[in-house]
Coordinates of C-alpha atoms in Angstrom, one line a residue:
X277 CA 0.0 0.0 0.0
X278 CA 1.3 3.5 -0.9
X279 CA 2.0 5.9 1.9
X280 CA 0.4 9.3 1.8
X281 CA 2.0 12.6 2.7
X282 CA 1.2 13.6 6.2
X283 CA 0.4 17.3 5.7
X284 CA 1.2 18.1 9.3
X285 CA 4.4 16.3 10.0
X286 CA 5.8 15.8 6.5
X287 CA 6.2 12.0 6.8
X288 CA 7.0 9.7 3.9
X289 CA 5.4 10.1 0.5
X290 CA 4.7 7.2 -1.8
X291 CA 8.3 7.4 -3.1
X292 CA 9.7 7.1 0.4
X293 CA 10.9 10.8 0.4
X294 CA 9.6 13.1 3.1
X295 CA 7.6 16.1 2.1
X296 CA 10.2 18.3 3.7
X297 CA 13.0 16.7 1.8
X298 CA 11.1 16.9 -1.5
X299 CA 10.5 20.6 -1.0
X300 CA 14.1 21.1 0.1
X301 CA 15.6 19.4 -2.9
X302 CA 13.4 21.2 -5.4
X303 CA 14.0 24.7 -3.9
X304 CA 17.7 24.0 -3.6
X305 CA 18.0 23.1 -7.2
X306 CA 16.0 26.1 -8.3
X307 CA 18.2 28.4 -6.2
X308 CA 21.5 26.9 -7.3
X309 CA 20.4 27.0 -11.0
X310 CA 19.3 30.6 -10.5
X311 CA 15.7 29.8 -11.5
X312 CA 15.0 31.5 -8.2
X313 CA 17.0 34.7 -8.1
X314 CA 18.7 36.5 -5.3
X315 CA 16.4 38.8 -3.3
X316 CA 13.3 37.0 -4.6
X317 CA 10.7 36.7 -1.8
X318 CA 9.9 33.3 -0.4
X319 CA 6.2 32.8 0.4
X320 CA 5.8 29.5 2.4
X321 CA 2.0 29.5 1.8
X322 CA 2.4 29.5 -1.9
X323 CA 5.1 26.9 -1.9
X324 CA 3.0 24.6 0.3
X325 CA 0.1 25.0 -2.2
X326 CA 2.4 24.2 -5.1
X327 CA 3.7 21.0 -3.4
X328 CA 0.3 19.9 -2.0
X329 CA 1.6 19.9 1.5
X330 CA 1.2 21.9 4.8
X331 CA 3.4 24.8 5.7
X332 CA 5.3 22.7 8.3
X333 CA 7.5 20.7 5.8
X334 CA 8.0 23.9 3.8
X335 CA 9.1 25.8 6.9
X336 CA 11.5 22.9 7.7
X337 CA 13.0 23.1 4.2
X338 CA 13.4 26.8 4.4
X339 CA 15.2 26.6 7.6
X340 CA 17.6 24.0 6.2
X341 CA 18.3 26.2 3.2
X342 CA 18.9 29.2 5.5
X343 CA 21.5 27.1 7.3
X344 CA 23.2 26.5 4.0
X345 CA 23.2 30.2 3.2
X346 CA 20.8 29.9 0.3
X347 CA 17.9 31.6 2.0
X348 CA 17.9 34.7 4.2
X349 CA 15.3 35.2 6.9
X350 CA 15.0 39.0 7.7
X351 CA 13.1 39.8 10.9
X352 CA 10.0 41.9 10.3
X353 CA 10.7 42.0 6.6
X354 CA 10.4 38.5 5.2
X355 CA 12.2 35.5 3.8
X356 CA 14.2 35.9 0.6
X357 CA 16.6 34.0 -1.7
X358 CA 20.0 35.0 -0.4
X359 CA 22.4 37.0 -2.4
X360 CA 25.8 35.5 -3.4
X361 CA 28.4 36.3 -0.8
X362 CA 31.6 37.4 -2.5
X363 CA 33.8 36.8 0.5
X364 CA 33.0 33.1 0.4
X365 CA 33.8 32.4 -3.3
X366 CA 37.6 32.4 -3.0
X367 CA 37.5 30.2 0.1
X368 CA 35.2 27.7 -1.6
X369 CA 37.5 27.6 -4.7
X370 CA 40.5 27.0 -2.4
X371 CA 38.8 24.0 -0.9
X372 CA 37.7 22.7 -4.2
X373 CA 41.1 23.1 -5.9
X374 CA 42.8 21.3 -3.0
X375 CA 40.4 18.3 -3.0
X376 CA 39.9 18.0 -6.8
X377 CA 43.6 18.1 -7.7
X378 CA 44.2 15.4 -5.0
X379 CA 41.5 13.1 -6.3
X380 CA 42.3 13.5 -10.0
X381 CA 45.9 12.3 -9.3
X382 CA 44.3 9.1 -8.0
X383 CA 41.9 9.0 -11.0
X384 CA 44.9 9.2 -13.4
X385 CA 46.5 6.2 -11.9
X386 CA 43.3 4.1 -12.0
X387 CA 41.8 5.2 -15.3
X388 CA 41.0 2.3 -17.7
X389 CA 39.9 2.7 -21.3
X390 CA 36.4 2.0 -20.1
X391 CA 36.6 4.9 -17.6
X392 CA 38.0 7.2 -20.3
X393 CA 35.1 6.3 -22.7
X394 CA 32.6 7.0 -19.9
X395 CA 34.1 10.5 -19.4
X396 CA 34.1 11.2 -23.1
X397 CA 30.4 10.3 -23.3
X398 CA 29.7 12.9 -20.6
X399 CA 31.6 15.5 -22.6
X400 CA 29.6 14.6 -25.7
X401 CA 26.5 15.4 -23.7
X402 CA 28.0 18.6 -22.6
X403 CA 28.8 19.6 -26.2
X404 CA 25.1 18.8 -27.1
X405 CA 24.0 21.1 -24.3
X406 CA 26.1 23.9 -25.8
X407 CA 24.6 23.3 -29.2
X408 CA 21.1 23.4 -27.9
X409 CA 21.8 26.4 -25.7
X410 CA 20.7 24.6 -22.5
X411 CA 22.6 26.2 -19.7
X412 CA 21.0 24.0 -17.0
X413 CA 21.9 20.8 -18.9
X414 CA 25.4 22.1 -19.4
X415 CA 25.8 22.7 -15.7
X416 CA 24.4 19.2 -14.8
X417 CA 26.9 17.5 -17.2
X418 CA 29.6 19.6 -15.6
X419 CA 28.7 18.3 -12.2
X420 CA 28.5 14.7 -13.7
X421 CA 32.0 15.0 -15.2
X422 CA 33.6 16.1 -11.9
X423 CA 31.6 13.7 -9.7
X424 CA 32.5 10.8 -12.0
X425 CA 36.2 11.7 -11.7
X426 CA 35.8 11.5 -8.0
X427 CA 34.1 8.1 -8.3
X428 CA 36.9 6.8 -10.6
X429 CA 39.5 8.0 -8.2
X430 CA 38.2 5.5 -5.6
X431 CA 37.2 8.3 -3.3
X432 CA 33.5 9.1 -4.2
X433 CA 32.8 10.3 -0.7
X434 CA 35.0 13.4 -1.3
X435 CA 32.5 14.7 -3.9
X436 CA 29.7 15.6 -1.5
X437 CA 32.2 17.6 0.5
X438 CA 33.2 19.5 -2.6
X439 CA 29.6 19.9 -3.7
X440 CA 28.6 21.5 -0.4
X441 CA 31.7 23.7 -0.3
X442 CA 31.1 25.2 -3.7
X443 CA 27.3 25.7 -3.6
X444 CA 27.6 29.5 -3.8
X445 CA 30.2 29.2 -6.6
X446 CA 27.6 27.1 -8.5
X447 CA 25.1 30.0 -8.3
X448 CA 27.7 32.5 -9.5
X449 CA 28.7 30.2 -12.4
X450 CA 25.1 30.1 -13.7
X451 CA 25.7 33.8 -14.4
X452 CA 28.9 33.3 -16.2
X453 CA 27.8 30.5 -18.6
X454 CA 25.8 32.9 -20.9
X455 CA 28.9 35.0 -21.5
X456 CA 30.1 34.7 -25.1
X457 CA 32.4 31.7 -25.5
X458 CA 32.3 30.7 -21.8
X459 CA 30.7 27.2 -22.2
X460 CA 33.0 26.4 -25.1
X461 CA 36.0 27.4 -23.0
X462 CA 34.9 25.2 -20.1
X463 CA 34.4 22.2 -22.5
X464 CA 37.9 22.7 -23.9
X465 CA 39.3 22.7 -20.3
X466 CA 37.4 19.5 -19.6
X467 CA 38.9 17.9 -22.6
X468 CA 42.4 18.9 -21.5
X469 CA 41.6 17.4 -18.1
X470 CA 40.3 14.2 -19.7
X471 CA 43.4 13.9 -22.0
X472 CA 45.6 14.2 -18.9
X473 CA 43.7 11.5 -17.1
X474 CA 43.9 9.3 -20.1
X475 CA 47.6 9.7 -20.3
X476 CA 48.0 8.2 -16.8
X477 CA 50.2 11.0 -15.6
X478 CA 49.0 12.2 -12.2
X479 CA 51.1 15.4 -12.2
X480 CA 49.8 16.4 -15.6
X481 CA 46.2 15.6 -14.5
X482 CA 46.5 17.7 -11.4
X483 CA 48.0 20.6 -13.3
X484 CA 45.1 20.4 -15.9
X485 CA 42.5 20.4 -13.1
X486 CA 44.2 23.3 -11.3
X487 CA 44.3 25.4 -14.5
X488 CA 40.6 24.6 -15.1
X489 CA 39.5 25.6 -11.6
X490 CA 41.8 28.7 -11.7
X491 CA 39.7 30.1 -14.5
X492 CA 36.4 30.2 -12.5
X493 CA 36.8 33.4 -10.5
X494 CA 38.6 35.7 -13.0
X495 CA 35.3 36.6 -14.7
X496 CA 33.8 37.5 -11.4
X497 CA 34.1 41.3 -11.8
X498 CA 32.4 41.2 -15.2
X499 CA 29.5 39.2 -13.8
X500 CA 29.3 41.4 -10.7
X501 CA 29.0 44.5 -12.9
X502 CA 26.3 43.0 -14.9
X503 CA 24.1 42.0 -11.9
X504 CA 25.4 43.8 -8.8
X505 CA 22.2 43.3 -7.0
X506 CA 22.8 39.6 -6.9
X507 CA 25.9 39.9 -4.7
X508 CA 26.8 41.0 -1.2
X509 CA 30.0 41.9 0.7
X510 CA 33.3 42.6 -0.8
X511 CA 35.7 40.3 -2.5
X512 CA 38.7 39.6 -0.2
X513 CA 42.2 40.5 -1.2
X514 CA 43.8 38.4 -3.8

């Protein structure tokens, strides 16, 4: 027998996912993909109606997203999608660079022809996303490429740590992808990374990954000038 959503407590749905988690996952994806923009008002009543649940699981999801810095609760004003904190971007990229260059060295020593073919197939999907102009599909294949590298390294548990650390960077990157030539540039960098992994040279692979990640923040000032209202705080000293 299928379970029903408990509209008061947010207990399991028929898919085994709590209402609170279902709302959380959906809102998180929308915020990260910039389909819900910084400073956009969050109305829990409307969200509850959309998901066919009570406000309790929605409120739980909102609090969880607030803890992650994706939603801002302003006393006596309201609840809003948080702006992107500039001060946290460099710190996030520092963590990402350290972890990803470490795991790609492992991936380069373990890569088999089958692994390389799997990565090439992902990049083919990414190229198709460019051709169709689908920014969200491009970002998802980007995530898949990097998470697959973590899996192939033998340390898949590192990827969730990276993913959490870079959540604000992911929002910022959604603003950079429409820039002329940006997606093509990222795809080329991914191909360089893949070629280095396929060569079986850990040092070359680490350098290719470092160069790829080092190109994420240099376009920040361009993006910031285009949509200054999406950002908060000042970028720390370089």
